[in-house]
Amino acid sequence: MNNEFRSIADIRKWFMQFRLVVYTKDRDMDLELMEGEIKEAYEAGLLEQNDYQKALLIIKQEKRMQNKE
């Protein structure tokens, strides 16, 4: 299953297929929760390694951008 993760929005869309919505009103917490969910999905075999790495990279980039603001 090859997912085209290019942005946080793509990751959120992927979560939606599992009826998972990550929203806490705290952007930093949202990113932490998303990272945890991506790791769990990979460990459960729902993501291939390449997709897992892309998703983590996107989340980490968002964290960096968030911390600059």
C-alpha positions as MATLAB code, in Angstrom:
seq = 'MNNEFRSIADIRKWFMQFRLVVYTKDRDMDLELMEGEIKEAYEAGLLEQNDYQKALLIIKQEKRMQNKE';
ca = [
       0.000    0.000    0.000;
       1.844    3.082   -1.212;
       0.562    6.325    0.264;
       1.441    9.704   -1.130;
       2.322   11.624    2.008;
       3.326   15.139    1.012;
       1.848   17.152    3.859;
       0.206   16.979    7.263;
      -3.123   17.154    5.431;
      -2.260   13.913    3.614;
      -1.457   12.227    6.910;
      -4.742   13.475    8.389;
      -6.620   12.087    5.354;
      -4.894    8.733    5.847;
      -5.953    8.728    9.505;
      -9.546    9.380    8.462;
      -9.797    5.993    6.759;
      -9.480    4.566   10.283;
     -11.925    7.131   11.702;
      -9.073    8.788   13.602;
      -9.098   12.532   14.126;
      -6.220   14.202   15.958;
      -7.210   17.615   17.247;
      -6.486   18.972   20.719;
      -6.414   22.747   20.051;
      -2.660   22.512   20.749;
      -0.645   22.170   17.544;
       2.422   20.777   19.336;
       0.332   18.111   21.063;
      -1.406   17.260   17.784;
       1.963   16.633   16.143;
       3.132   14.481   19.072;
      -0.045   12.404   18.937;
       0.197   12.052   15.158;
       3.783   10.847   15.454;
       2.727    8.237   18.004;
      -0.164    7.060   15.842;
       2.092    6.761   12.785;
       4.570    4.670   14.793;
       1.796    2.397   16.037;
       0.408    2.019   12.512;
       3.837    1.013   11.233;
       4.343   -1.481   14.065;
       0.907   -2.958   13.313;
       1.864   -3.424    9.667;
      -0.505   -0.778    8.296;
       2.327    1.259    6.745;
       5.285    0.239    4.667;
       8.694    1.432    5.823;
       8.981    4.045    3.070;
       5.581    5.563    3.911;
       6.401    5.478    7.609;
       9.643    7.362    7.047;
       7.954    9.953    4.804;
       5.229   10.569    7.370;
       7.725   10.955   10.220;
       9.791   13.366    8.152;
       6.736   15.518    7.430;
       5.746   15.558   11.099;
       9.269   16.467   12.221;
       9.410   19.280    9.639;
       6.091   20.605   10.944;
       7.437   20.498   14.494;
      10.465   22.537   13.441;
       8.284   25.089   11.670;
       5.979   25.267   14.694;
       8.886   25.907   17.047;
      10.161   28.784   14.868;
       6.885   30.672   15.266;
];
